[in-house]
Amino acid sequence: MKKTYLLAGSLSLLVVVAGANIATANEPANFENLIAAEPQNLQVSEALPAPNTIADASSTITSVNQLLANEESMGQVTSVSQLSDVRPTDWAYQALASLVEKYGCIAGYPDGTFRGNRAATRYEMAAALNACLDVISDRFATKEDLATLQRLMDEFAAELATLRGRVDNLEARTAALEATQFSTTTKLTGTAVMSVQYGGRPSSPNPSVAPPLGVGPLGLTDAPGRTNPTVIAGVLLNLNTSFTGTDLLQTTLSTGNGGRDAISTYGLGLQTGSTLGPGNTFNNALGPLPYFSPSQYYWSNFGPNVELYRLAYTFKPTQDITITAGTRFYPSDIIDTNSWANSPTSDFGTYFFLNNPFIVPYAMNYLGGAGVAIQWNPNEGPFTVRALYLAAEPGRANSGIAPPSPGGGFAGDPYQASLELEYANTFGNGRNSYAVKLQGTYSKTYGIEAQAGGINFELNLGRLGIFGRAGVAGIPNGYFPNVSPLPFSIFGFPAAGMMAYNFMAGIGYKDLLVPGSVLAAAAGAPFINSAPSFGFINNAEQVNIEAFYKFPISDNISITPIFTAIINPNNTNGGGVISGQPILQGVIRTTFTF
């Protein structure tokens, strides 16, 4: 009878290895009793083998590997459930399960049994004990290992003491910061923009004079001239608060030095008599703010007062839906985004190239407003739906706005309601991407009603990008008399009741010369329309051209030269006292983020 059934002896053997109680097949016994027992009580075999049998066994069974290789062994067992004759009710079941599943030093018979009632030979017992001791020795350090570790600790005692001191210092500093921190839920971030600009009309008989729609017959004098170089500053401080980890309460304060650029100095796009009053609100003494895009530099006229720039709360009631509600945020926070033309801190500088003025009317995006926006992105896939409603004068209890009446309040002029459908995806193993947005906006902005549709697209081919926007707007006759979206209109003439179109298209390239850089250029027309011309009024189409190169100095600092040219400004090539000369403007924008 062969004696090489590896570790498949009696349950008595298992308990010896596990350090548990020792027993015969049917009766438990403790370890002391087993040590004190007579040799014949150990049941190591049915009968002691003859000397030559012992010699044969010792010569053939010299290692655990030999026992595992025996033809009658089923090999290593990984789960006690593989042993068909072992049941949870067996008194040594837990010890056997530990040896099998924790230490992996048990094998069974080829038929999938353990045969716990069978007596084990001394060789089987020795092999079982050795297998488990091998596993244990692999998991614990030897005396030599401990001696080596102690020697290393003594050798690097000074370094370990230094590290221990640094850890203690960090713990103390962390505790101090936690005790004095502003908030456990709020993080402060900020953007500071410093710009230097110079611009004007290139050929001017009087370079020091640049009146914007100056005093003259009907207030329409627009004498040529150049503006002074100016320094423009704008600062945004964001308090970003999260209460659950998936929501965001954003509170943003803004200020600046109130600097103006050349384009805004010429009153580009502003109706006669429309001026900016205190606190960045509109004072329309002689006329409304038109629907026409003003095209000025984004950071022009920031400050000098400290104002609430944004207060909005965003949360996700479900995985696919995001809701934003607030007393002041901007349509461009939600819709009409474009990775090449949407950020006044890192790409184009003027309003027209940042957003479609039909989809995001200038009056709304300049003032911001109170409202709600919903975004639905099913299964976080390529399709997204966005909808929003914003009112720019939500705190005004009475009409009080001339000329639109009724005006103000959460449901009154100026306001906009918009819907946007986006499909965005990647191709070429994720190296390329595209996005297409179909848009619709219904708005009333200071007496001008418009129903607009638009498209926003971008195609990214590695570092190269092609992008653009286009829109069409139906502008009915003004619901308030004497209101027209056209610059220089006099008492509402040329009247509304027109179709208007706009477009812009551009090309860009990233990582040119240095990583993180962006070079881009675009051109477009903000207000092509079907209204008749009247003398110099609306006798040409305004064309805007702009290019920039963003050069990163570090992760938090970038310098961006921007060049802007406006041809046929205010949709006129001139006539009478109105100049049709182009306006050229150069800006060097330095952006700091923290």
Coordinates of C-alpha atoms in Angstrom, one line a residue:
M1 CA 0.0 0.0 0.0
K2 CA 1.5 3.3 -1.0
K3 CA 2.1 5.9 1.7
T4 CA 2.2 9.1 -0.5
Y5 CA -1.3 10.6 -0.1
L6 CA -0.1 14.1 0.6
L7 CA -1.8 15.8 3.5
A8 CA -4.8 13.6 3.1
G9 CA -4.4 11.9 6.4
S10 CA -6.7 12.1 9.4
L11 CA -8.2 15.2 10.9
S12 CA -5.8 14.7 13.7
L13 CA -3.0 15.7 11.4
L14 CA -4.9 18.9 10.4
V15 CA -5.3 20.0 13.9
V16 CA -1.7 19.5 14.8
V17 CA -0.7 21.8 12.0
A18 CA -3.3 24.4 12.8
G19 CA -2.6 24.5 16.5
A20 CA -6.1 23.5 17.3
N21 CA -7.4 20.7 19.5
I22 CA -6.2 17.2 18.5
A23 CA -8.6 14.3 18.2
T24 CA -9.0 10.9 16.7
A25 CA -11.5 10.6 13.9
N26 CA -14.5 10.6 16.2
E27 CA -13.4 12.1 19.5
P28 CA -11.7 15.4 20.1
A29 CA -8.6 15.6 22.3
N30 CA -6.4 18.5 23.4
F31 CA -2.8 19.1 22.5
E32 CA -1.4 18.1 25.9
N33 CA -3.1 14.8 25.8
L34 CA -1.7 14.1 22.4
I35 CA 1.9 14.8 23.5
A36 CA 1.5 12.6 26.5
A37 CA -0.1 9.8 24.6
E38 CA 1.6 6.5 24.0
P39 CA 2.9 6.0 20.5
Q40 CA 0.3 3.4 19.7
N41 CA -2.4 5.9 20.3
L42 CA -1.2 8.2 17.5
Q43 CA -2.8 6.0 14.8
V44 CA -0.1 7.0 12.3
S45 CA -0.7 3.7 10.4
E46 CA -2.8 0.7 10.5
A47 CA 0.3 -1.3 11.2
L48 CA 3.9 -0.2 11.6
P49 CA 5.7 -0.8 8.4
A50 CA 8.6 -3.2 8.2
P51 CA 12.1 -1.7 8.3
N52 CA 12.6 -2.3 4.6
T53 CA 9.2 -0.5 3.9
I54 CA 10.4 2.5 6.0
A55 CA 13.6 2.6 4.1
D56 CA 11.7 2.4 0.8
A57 CA 9.5 5.2 1.8
S58 CA 12.2 7.4 3.1
S59 CA 14.1 7.0 -0.1
T60 CA 11.2 7.8 -2.4
I61 CA 9.5 10.6 -0.3
T62 CA 12.0 13.3 0.2
S63 CA 10.0 16.5 -0.5
V64 CA 6.5 18.0 -0.6
N65 CA 6.9 18.4 -4.4
Q66 CA 7.4 14.6 -4.7
L67 CA 4.3 14.0 -2.7
L68 CA 2.3 16.4 -4.9
A69 CA 3.6 14.7 -8.0
N70 CA 2.4 11.3 -6.8
E71 CA -0.2 9.8 -9.2
E72 CA -2.7 9.2 -6.5
S73 CA -2.8 12.8 -5.3
M74 CA -5.3 15.3 -6.8
G75 CA -2.8 18.2 -6.2
Q76 CA -3.2 21.4 -4.3
V77 CA -6.7 22.2 -3.0
T78 CA -7.8 25.9 -3.2
S79 CA -11.2 25.6 -1.5
V80 CA -12.5 23.2 1.2
S81 CA -15.6 22.8 -1.0
Q82 CA -13.5 20.7 -3.4
L83 CA -13.3 17.9 -0.8
S84 CA -16.6 16.1 -1.2
D85 CA -16.4 14.2 2.1
V86 CA -15.8 17.3 4.3
R87 CA -18.9 18.9 5.8
P88 CA -19.3 22.0 7.9
T89 CA -20.6 19.8 10.7
D90 CA -17.3 18.1 11.0
W91 CA -15.6 19.1 14.3
A92 CA -12.3 20.1 12.5
Y93 CA -14.0 21.8 9.6
Q94 CA -12.8 25.3 10.5
A95 CA -9.2 24.1 11.0
L96 CA -9.2 22.3 7.7
A97 CA -10.8 25.4 5.9
S98 CA -8.1 27.6 7.3
L99 CA -5.3 25.3 6.1
V100 CA -6.8 25.0 2.7
E101 CA -7.9 28.6 2.0
K102 CA -5.5 30.7 4.1
Y103 CA -2.3 28.7 3.9
G104 CA -2.8 26.6 0.8
C105 CA -1.0 23.6 2.1
I106 CA -3.6 20.8 1.8
A107 CA -4.2 18.3 -1.0
G108 CA -6.7 15.5 -1.4
Y109 CA -7.2 12.2 -3.2
P110 CA -7.8 11.9 -6.9
D111 CA -11.5 11.2 -6.3
G112 CA -11.9 14.6 -4.6
T113 CA -12.1 13.2 -1.1
F114 CA -10.1 14.0 2.0
R115 CA -10.7 10.8 4.0
G116 CA -10.4 12.4 7.4
N117 CA -11.0 9.1 9.2
R118 CA -8.0 7.5 7.7
A119 CA -4.8 7.3 9.8
A120 CA -1.7 9.1 8.5
T121 CA 1.8 7.7 8.2
R122 CA 4.6 9.6 9.9
Y123 CA 5.9 10.5 6.4
E124 CA 2.6 12.1 5.5
M125 CA 2.5 13.9 8.8
A126 CA 6.0 15.2 8.2
A127 CA 5.2 16.3 4.7
A128 CA 2.0 18.1 5.8
L129 CA 3.8 19.9 8.6
N130 CA 6.7 20.9 6.3
A131 CA 4.3 22.3 3.6
C132 CA 2.6 24.5 6.1
L133 CA 5.8 25.7 7.7
D134 CA 7.1 26.6 4.2
V135 CA 4.1 28.9 3.7
I136 CA 4.5 30.4 7.2
S137 CA 8.2 31.0 6.7
D138 CA 7.5 32.8 3.4
R139 CA 5.2 35.2 5.2
F140 CA 7.4 36.0 8.2
A141 CA 10.8 37.4 8.6
T142 CA 13.7 35.2 9.8
K143 CA 16.1 36.1 12.6
E144 CA 18.6 37.0 9.9
D145 CA 16.0 39.4 8.3
L146 CA 15.3 41.0 11.7
A147 CA 19.1 41.4 12.4
T148 CA 19.5 43.1 9.0
L149 CA 16.6 45.4 9.6
Q150 CA 18.0 46.4 13.0
R151 CA 21.4 47.1 11.4
L152 CA 19.8 49.4 8.8
M153 CA 17.8 51.2 11.4
D154 CA 21.0 51.9 13.5
E155 CA 22.9 53.0 10.4
F156 CA 20.1 55.4 9.3
A157 CA 19.0 56.5 12.7
A158 CA 19.8 60.2 12.0
E159 CA 17.8 60.2 8.8
L160 CA 14.9 58.4 10.4
A161 CA 14.9 60.9 13.2
T162 CA 14.8 63.8 10.6
L163 CA 11.9 62.2 8.8
R164 CA 10.1 61.7 12.0
G165 CA 10.5 65.3 12.9
R166 CA 9.3 66.4 9.5
V167 CA 6.2 64.2 9.8
D168 CA 5.5 65.7 13.2
N169 CA 5.9 69.2 11.8
L170 CA 3.5 68.5 8.9
E171 CA 0.9 67.1 11.3
A172 CA 1.2 70.2 13.5
R173 CA 0.9 72.5 10.4
T174 CA -2.1 70.5 9.1
A175 CA -3.8 70.8 12.5
A176 CA -3.2 74.5 12.5
L177 CA -4.6 75.0 9.0
E178 CA -7.7 72.9 9.9
A179 CA -8.2 75.0 13.0
T180 CA -7.9 78.4 11.1
Q181 CA -9.2 77.5 7.6
F182 CA -11.9 79.7 6.1
S183 CA -14.2 76.9 5.3
T184 CA -14.2 73.1 5.0
T185 CA -16.5 73.3 2.0
T186 CA -15.3 76.4 0.1
K187 CA -12.3 76.9 -2.2
L188 CA -11.1 80.3 -3.4
T189 CA -10.0 80.6 -7.0
G190 CA -9.4 83.7 -9.1
T191 CA -8.6 85.3 -12.4
A192 CA -6.8 88.6 -12.9
V193 CA -6.5 90.1 -16.4
M194 CA -4.2 93.0 -17.2
S195 CA -4.4 94.4 -20.7
V196 CA -2.7 97.2 -22.6
Q197 CA -4.5 98.3 -25.8
Y198 CA -4.1 100.9 -28.5
G199 CA -6.4 101.4 -31.5
G200 CA -8.3 103.8 -33.7
R201 CA -8.8 104.7 -37.3
P202 CA -5.6 104.6 -39.3
S203 CA -6.0 107.8 -41.3
S204 CA -7.2 110.7 -39.3
P205 CA -6.8 114.4 -39.8
N206 CA -7.2 114.9 -36.1
P207 CA -5.6 112.0 -34.2
S208 CA -6.3 113.4 -30.8
V209 CA -10.1 113.5 -31.2
A210 CA -12.2 110.4 -31.0
P211 CA -15.7 111.3 -29.9
P212 CA -18.1 108.3 -29.8
L213 CA -21.3 109.5 -31.5
G214 CA -20.5 113.1 -30.5
V215 CA -22.7 116.1 -30.4
G216 CA -24.0 117.2 -33.8
P217 CA -27.1 117.2 -35.9
L218 CA -29.4 114.6 -34.3
G219 CA -26.4 113.5 -32.1
L220 CA -24.9 111.5 -35.0
T221 CA -21.5 113.1 -35.3
D222 CA -18.8 110.3 -35.5
A223 CA -15.6 112.2 -36.2
P224 CA -12.6 110.1 -37.2
G225 CA -9.6 109.9 -34.8
R226 CA -7.4 107.7 -32.7
T227 CA -7.9 106.9 -29.0
N228 CA -5.2 107.0 -26.4
P229 CA -3.4 103.9 -25.3
T230 CA -5.1 102.5 -22.3
V231 CA -4.6 100.0 -19.5
I232 CA -7.5 97.7 -18.7
A233 CA -7.8 95.6 -15.6
G234 CA -10.4 93.0 -14.6
V235 CA -10.5 90.7 -11.6
L236 CA -12.8 87.8 -10.8
L237 CA -12.7 86.1 -7.4
N238 CA -14.6 82.8 -7.1
L239 CA -15.8 81.2 -3.9
N240 CA -16.6 77.6 -5.0
T241 CA -18.6 75.7 -2.4
S242 CA -19.6 72.0 -2.5
F243 CA -21.8 70.5 0.2
T244 CA -22.1 67.0 -1.2
G245 CA -19.2 66.6 -3.5
T246 CA -21.4 66.6 -6.6
D247 CA -22.9 70.1 -6.3
L248 CA -21.4 73.6 -6.6
L249 CA -22.4 77.0 -5.2
Q250 CA -20.4 79.6 -7.1
T251 CA -20.1 83.1 -5.8
T252 CA -18.0 85.4 -7.9
L253 CA -17.1 89.0 -7.3
S254 CA -15.8 91.3 -10.0
T255 CA -13.9 94.6 -10.1
G256 CA -11.5 96.4 -12.4
N257 CA -10.2 99.9 -13.2
G258 CA -13.0 100.8 -15.6
G259 CA -10.6 101.0 -18.5
R260 CA -12.0 101.3 -22.0
D261 CA -10.8 100.0 -25.4
A262 CA -10.9 101.8 -28.7
I263 CA -13.9 99.9 -30.0
S264 CA -16.1 100.8 -27.1
T265 CA -14.9 104.4 -27.2
Y266 CA -16.3 104.7 -30.7
G267 CA -19.6 103.4 -29.4
L268 CA -19.6 100.6 -31.9
G269 CA -23.1 99.0 -32.1
L270 CA -24.6 101.3 -29.5
Q271 CA -27.8 103.2 -30.4
T272 CA -27.8 106.9 -30.3
G273 CA -28.1 108.0 -26.7
S274 CA -27.6 104.5 -25.2
T275 CA -24.9 104.8 -22.6
L276 CA -23.6 102.8 -19.7
G277 CA -24.6 104.1 -16.4
P278 CA -23.3 103.6 -12.9
G279 CA -23.0 100.0 -11.8
N280 CA -22.8 98.6 -15.3
T281 CA -26.5 99.1 -15.9
F282 CA -28.0 100.6 -19.0
N283 CA -29.3 104.2 -19.1
N284 CA -31.4 104.7 -22.3
A285 CA -32.2 108.3 -22.3
L286 CA -32.7 108.6 -26.0
G287 CA -32.9 105.0 -27.2
P288 CA -32.5 101.3 -26.4
L289 CA -29.5 99.1 -26.4
P290 CA -29.7 97.6 -29.9
Y291 CA -29.7 93.9 -30.9
F292 CA -26.6 94.7 -33.0
S293 CA -23.3 93.2 -31.5
P294 CA -21.2 96.0 -30.0
S295 CA -18.0 93.9 -30.7
Q296 CA -15.9 95.6 -27.9
Y297 CA -13.2 94.0 -25.8
Y298 CA -14.7 91.8 -23.1
W299 CA -12.8 93.4 -20.2
S300 CA -13.6 96.9 -21.2
N301 CA -15.5 98.9 -18.5
F302 CA -14.9 96.4 -15.7
G303 CA -15.2 98.2 -12.3
P304 CA -14.1 100.2 -10.5
N305 CA -16.9 99.1 -8.1
V306 CA -16.9 95.7 -6.6
E307 CA -19.9 93.9 -7.8
L308 CA -21.7 90.5 -7.7
Y309 CA -20.7 88.9 -10.9
R310 CA -22.1 85.4 -10.4
L311 CA -24.3 83.7 -7.8
A312 CA -25.5 80.3 -9.0
Y313 CA -26.0 76.8 -7.5
T314 CA -25.5 73.7 -9.7
F315 CA -26.5 70.2 -8.6
K316 CA -27.4 66.8 -10.1
P317 CA -30.7 65.3 -9.1
T318 CA -29.8 62.2 -11.2
Q319 CA -26.7 61.0 -12.9
D320 CA -27.8 62.4 -16.3
I321 CA -29.4 65.7 -15.3
T322 CA -27.7 68.9 -14.2
I323 CA -29.6 71.9 -12.9
T324 CA -28.3 75.4 -12.4
A325 CA -30.3 78.1 -10.7
G326 CA -29.2 81.4 -9.5
T327 CA -29.8 85.1 -9.1
R328 CA -27.0 86.0 -11.5
F329 CA -25.2 83.9 -14.1
Y330 CA -24.8 84.1 -17.9
P331 CA -26.2 82.4 -20.9
S332 CA -22.7 81.6 -22.1
D333 CA -22.1 79.6 -18.9
I334 CA -24.6 77.1 -20.3
I335 CA -25.0 77.4 -24.1
D336 CA -23.0 78.3 -27.2
T337 CA -19.7 77.1 -25.8
N338 CA -16.8 76.3 -28.2
S339 CA -13.4 75.1 -27.2
W340 CA -11.7 77.5 -29.6
A341 CA -13.9 80.6 -29.1
N342 CA -15.6 81.0 -25.8
S343 CA -13.1 82.2 -23.1
P344 CA -12.2 85.9 -22.7
T345 CA -9.2 84.8 -20.5
S346 CA -7.5 82.4 -23.0
D347 CA -8.8 82.9 -26.6
F348 CA -10.6 85.7 -28.5
G349 CA -11.0 89.1 -26.9
T350 CA -14.1 90.7 -28.3
Y351 CA -17.7 89.8 -27.7
F352 CA -18.6 88.9 -31.2
F353 CA -16.1 86.0 -31.4
L354 CA -16.9 84.7 -28.0
N355 CA -20.7 84.1 -28.6
N356 CA -23.3 84.3 -31.3
P357 CA -25.1 87.6 -30.6
F358 CA -28.4 86.2 -31.8
I359 CA -28.3 83.1 -29.5
V360 CA -26.7 85.0 -26.6
P361 CA -27.8 88.6 -26.9
Y362 CA -25.2 91.1 -25.8
A363 CA -27.5 92.8 -23.3
M364 CA -28.1 89.4 -21.6
N365 CA -24.4 88.3 -21.6
Y366 CA -23.2 91.7 -20.4
L367 CA -25.6 92.0 -17.6
G368 CA -26.2 88.4 -16.7
G369 CA -29.5 87.5 -15.1
A370 CA -31.5 85.4 -12.7
G371 CA -33.0 82.1 -13.9
V372 CA -32.6 78.4 -14.3
A373 CA -30.9 76.1 -16.7
I374 CA -31.2 72.3 -17.2
Q375 CA -28.8 70.0 -19.0
W376 CA -29.6 66.4 -19.9
N377 CA -26.8 64.1 -21.0
P378 CA -28.3 60.5 -21.3
N379 CA -25.9 57.9 -20.0
E380 CA -23.1 60.5 -20.3
G381 CA -23.1 59.8 -24.0
P382 CA -22.5 62.1 -27.0
F383 CA -26.0 63.7 -27.0
T384 CA -26.8 66.6 -24.7
V385 CA -29.9 68.8 -24.4
R386 CA -29.7 72.2 -22.7
A387 CA -32.5 74.7 -21.9
L388 CA -32.4 78.0 -20.0
Y389 CA -34.4 81.0 -19.0
L390 CA -32.8 84.2 -17.8
A391 CA -34.1 87.7 -16.9
A392 CA -31.5 90.5 -16.8
E393 CA -33.4 92.9 -14.5
P394 CA -35.0 90.5 -12.1
G395 CA -34.9 92.8 -9.1
R396 CA -36.8 95.7 -10.7
A397 CA -40.3 95.8 -9.2
N398 CA -41.7 98.5 -11.5
S399 CA -41.3 99.0 -15.2
G400 CA -39.0 102.0 -14.9
I401 CA -37.2 101.2 -18.1
A402 CA -37.5 103.5 -21.1
P403 CA -38.7 102.8 -23.6
P404 CA -39.9 99.2 -23.2
S405 CA -43.1 98.9 -21.1
P406 CA -43.7 96.7 -19.2
G407 CA -40.1 96.0 -18.4
G408 CA -38.0 94.5 -15.7
G409 CA -38.8 91.8 -13.2
F410 CA -38.3 88.1 -13.6
A411 CA -40.8 87.9 -16.5
G412 CA -40.2 91.3 -18.2
D413 CA -37.8 92.7 -20.8
P414 CA -34.9 92.0 -21.0
Y415 CA -35.0 88.2 -20.9
Q416 CA -34.2 85.2 -23.1
A417 CA -35.3 81.6 -23.3
S418 CA -33.0 79.2 -25.2
L419 CA -32.8 75.5 -26.3
E420 CA -29.7 73.8 -27.5
L421 CA -29.1 70.3 -28.9
E422 CA -25.5 69.0 -29.0
Y423 CA -23.9 66.0 -30.5
A424 CA -20.2 65.5 -29.8
N425 CA -18.0 62.5 -30.4
T426 CA -14.5 61.3 -31.2
F427 CA -12.9 59.4 -34.0
G428 CA -9.5 58.2 -35.1
N429 CA -8.8 56.3 -31.9
G430 CA -9.8 59.3 -29.9
R431 CA -7.2 61.6 -31.4
N432 CA -9.9 63.7 -33.3
S433 CA -13.3 65.0 -32.2
Y434 CA -16.2 67.1 -33.4
A435 CA -19.2 68.8 -31.9
V436 CA -22.3 70.3 -33.5
K437 CA -24.9 72.4 -31.6
L438 CA -28.3 73.4 -33.0
Q439 CA -29.7 76.4 -31.1
G440 CA -32.9 78.5 -30.7
T441 CA -33.4 81.6 -28.7
Y442 CA -36.4 83.8 -28.1
S443 CA -35.5 87.2 -26.6
K444 CA -36.7 90.6 -25.7
T445 CA -33.9 93.1 -25.1
Y446 CA -34.8 96.7 -24.4
G447 CA -37.7 96.9 -26.8
I448 CA -36.3 94.5 -29.5
E449 CA -38.0 91.2 -29.9
A450 CA -36.2 88.4 -31.8
Q451 CA -36.8 84.8 -32.7
A452 CA -33.4 83.3 -33.6
G453 CA -31.9 80.0 -34.6
G454 CA -28.2 79.1 -34.9
I455 CA -25.5 76.5 -35.3
N456 CA -22.2 76.1 -33.5
F457 CA -19.6 73.6 -34.7
E458 CA -16.0 72.6 -34.2
L459 CA -13.8 69.9 -35.8
N460 CA -10.6 69.0 -34.0
L461 CA -8.0 67.1 -36.1
G462 CA -5.2 66.5 -33.6
R463 CA -3.8 70.0 -32.9
L464 CA -5.7 71.6 -35.8
G465 CA -9.2 73.0 -35.2
I466 CA -11.8 74.4 -37.5
F467 CA -14.8 76.2 -35.9
G468 CA -17.6 78.6 -36.4
R469 CA -21.1 79.9 -35.7
A470 CA -24.0 81.1 -37.8
G471 CA -27.4 82.5 -37.0
V472 CA -30.6 83.8 -38.4
A473 CA -33.1 86.0 -36.6
G474 CA -36.6 87.2 -37.3
I475 CA -37.1 90.7 -35.8
P476 CA -40.7 91.8 -36.1
N477 CA -41.8 95.4 -35.8
G478 CA -40.9 96.7 -32.4
Y479 CA -43.5 96.0 -29.8
F480 CA -42.5 99.4 -28.5
P481 CA -42.5 102.2 -31.0
N482 CA -39.4 104.0 -32.3
V483 CA -37.1 101.0 -31.6
S484 CA -34.7 99.5 -34.2
P485 CA -31.7 97.2 -33.8
L486 CA -29.7 99.2 -36.3
P487 CA -27.0 101.7 -35.2
F488 CA -27.7 105.3 -36.0
S489 CA -31.4 104.6 -36.4
I490 CA -33.5 107.8 -35.8
F491 CA -36.8 107.4 -34.0
G492 CA -37.0 103.8 -35.0
F493 CA -36.1 104.3 -38.7
P494 CA -35.1 102.1 -40.5
A495 CA -37.7 100.2 -38.6
A496 CA -37.7 96.6 -37.4
G497 CA -39.6 94.0 -39.3
M498 CA -36.5 92.5 -40.8
M499 CA -34.5 89.2 -41.2
A500 CA -31.0 89.3 -39.9
Y501 CA -28.1 86.9 -40.4
N502 CA -24.6 86.5 -38.9
F503 CA -21.7 84.1 -39.2
M504 CA -18.1 83.7 -38.1
A505 CA -15.6 81.0 -39.0
G506 CA -12.0 80.4 -37.9
I507 CA -9.1 78.1 -37.8
G508 CA -6.7 77.4 -34.9
Y509 CA -3.6 75.4 -34.0
K510 CA -2.5 74.2 -30.6
D511 CA 1.0 73.7 -29.1
L512 CA 2.7 75.8 -31.7
L513 CA 6.3 76.5 -30.6
V514 CA 5.6 75.7 -27.0
P515 CA 3.2 73.2 -25.3
G516 CA -0.1 74.9 -24.2
S517 CA 0.1 77.6 -26.8
V518 CA -2.9 78.4 -29.1
L519 CA -2.8 80.3 -32.4
A520 CA -6.2 81.1 -34.0
A521 CA -7.9 83.6 -36.4
A522 CA -11.5 84.2 -37.4
A523 CA -13.6 86.5 -39.4
G524 CA -17.4 87.1 -39.6
A525 CA -20.2 89.5 -40.1
P526 CA -22.4 90.3 -37.1
F527 CA -25.5 91.8 -38.7
I528 CA -26.4 91.2 -42.3
N529 CA -30.0 92.2 -42.7
S530 CA -32.9 92.8 -45.1
A531 CA -33.7 96.4 -43.9
P532 CA -33.4 99.2 -46.5
S533 CA -30.5 101.6 -46.3
F534 CA -31.1 105.3 -45.5
G535 CA -28.2 107.5 -46.5
F536 CA -25.2 106.4 -44.6
I537 CA -27.3 104.2 -42.3
N538 CA -27.1 100.5 -43.1
N539 CA -25.4 101.0 -46.4
A540 CA -22.8 98.3 -45.9
E541 CA -22.1 95.1 -44.0
Q542 CA -19.8 95.2 -41.0
V543 CA -17.0 92.7 -41.0
N544 CA -15.0 91.7 -38.0
I545 CA -11.5 90.1 -38.2
E546 CA -9.5 88.9 -35.2
A547 CA -6.4 86.8 -34.5
F548 CA -4.6 85.9 -31.3
Y549 CA -1.6 83.8 -30.0
K550 CA -1.8 82.6 -26.5
F551 CA 1.7 82.0 -25.1
P552 CA 1.8 80.2 -21.7
I553 CA 4.5 81.4 -19.3
S554 CA 3.6 78.8 -16.6
D555 CA 0.5 76.8 -15.6
N556 CA -1.0 80.0 -14.1
I557 CA 0.3 82.8 -16.3
S558 CA -0.2 83.4 -20.0
I559 CA 0.4 86.4 -22.4
T560 CA -1.9 86.8 -25.4
P561 CA -1.4 89.4 -28.2
I562 CA -4.8 90.1 -29.9
F563 CA -5.4 92.0 -33.1
T564 CA -8.9 93.1 -34.1
A565 CA -10.0 94.9 -37.3
I566 CA -13.6 96.1 -38.0
I567 CA -14.4 97.0 -41.5
N568 CA -17.5 99.1 -42.2
P569 CA -18.2 99.6 -38.5
N570 CA -21.8 100.0 -37.6
N571 CA -22.9 98.7 -41.0
T572 CA -21.8 101.9 -42.8
N573 CA -19.0 102.8 -45.2
G574 CA -19.5 106.5 -44.2
G575 CA -21.2 109.5 -45.4
G576 CA -21.8 113.1 -44.2
V577 CA -20.4 113.4 -40.7
I578 CA -20.1 109.7 -40.3
S579 CA -16.8 108.0 -41.0
G580 CA -16.6 104.7 -42.6
Q581 CA -13.0 104.1 -41.9
P582 CA -12.1 100.7 -40.3
I583 CA -11.2 100.5 -36.7
L584 CA -7.9 98.7 -35.8
Q585 CA -7.1 97.6 -32.3
G586 CA -4.2 95.8 -30.7
V587 CA -4.3 94.3 -27.2
I588 CA -1.7 92.5 -25.1
R589 CA -3.6 90.5 -22.5
T590 CA -1.8 89.0 -19.5
T591 CA -3.9 86.4 -17.5
F592 CA -3.2 85.2 -14.0
T593 CA -5.1 82.3 -12.6
F594 CA -4.9 81.1 -9.0

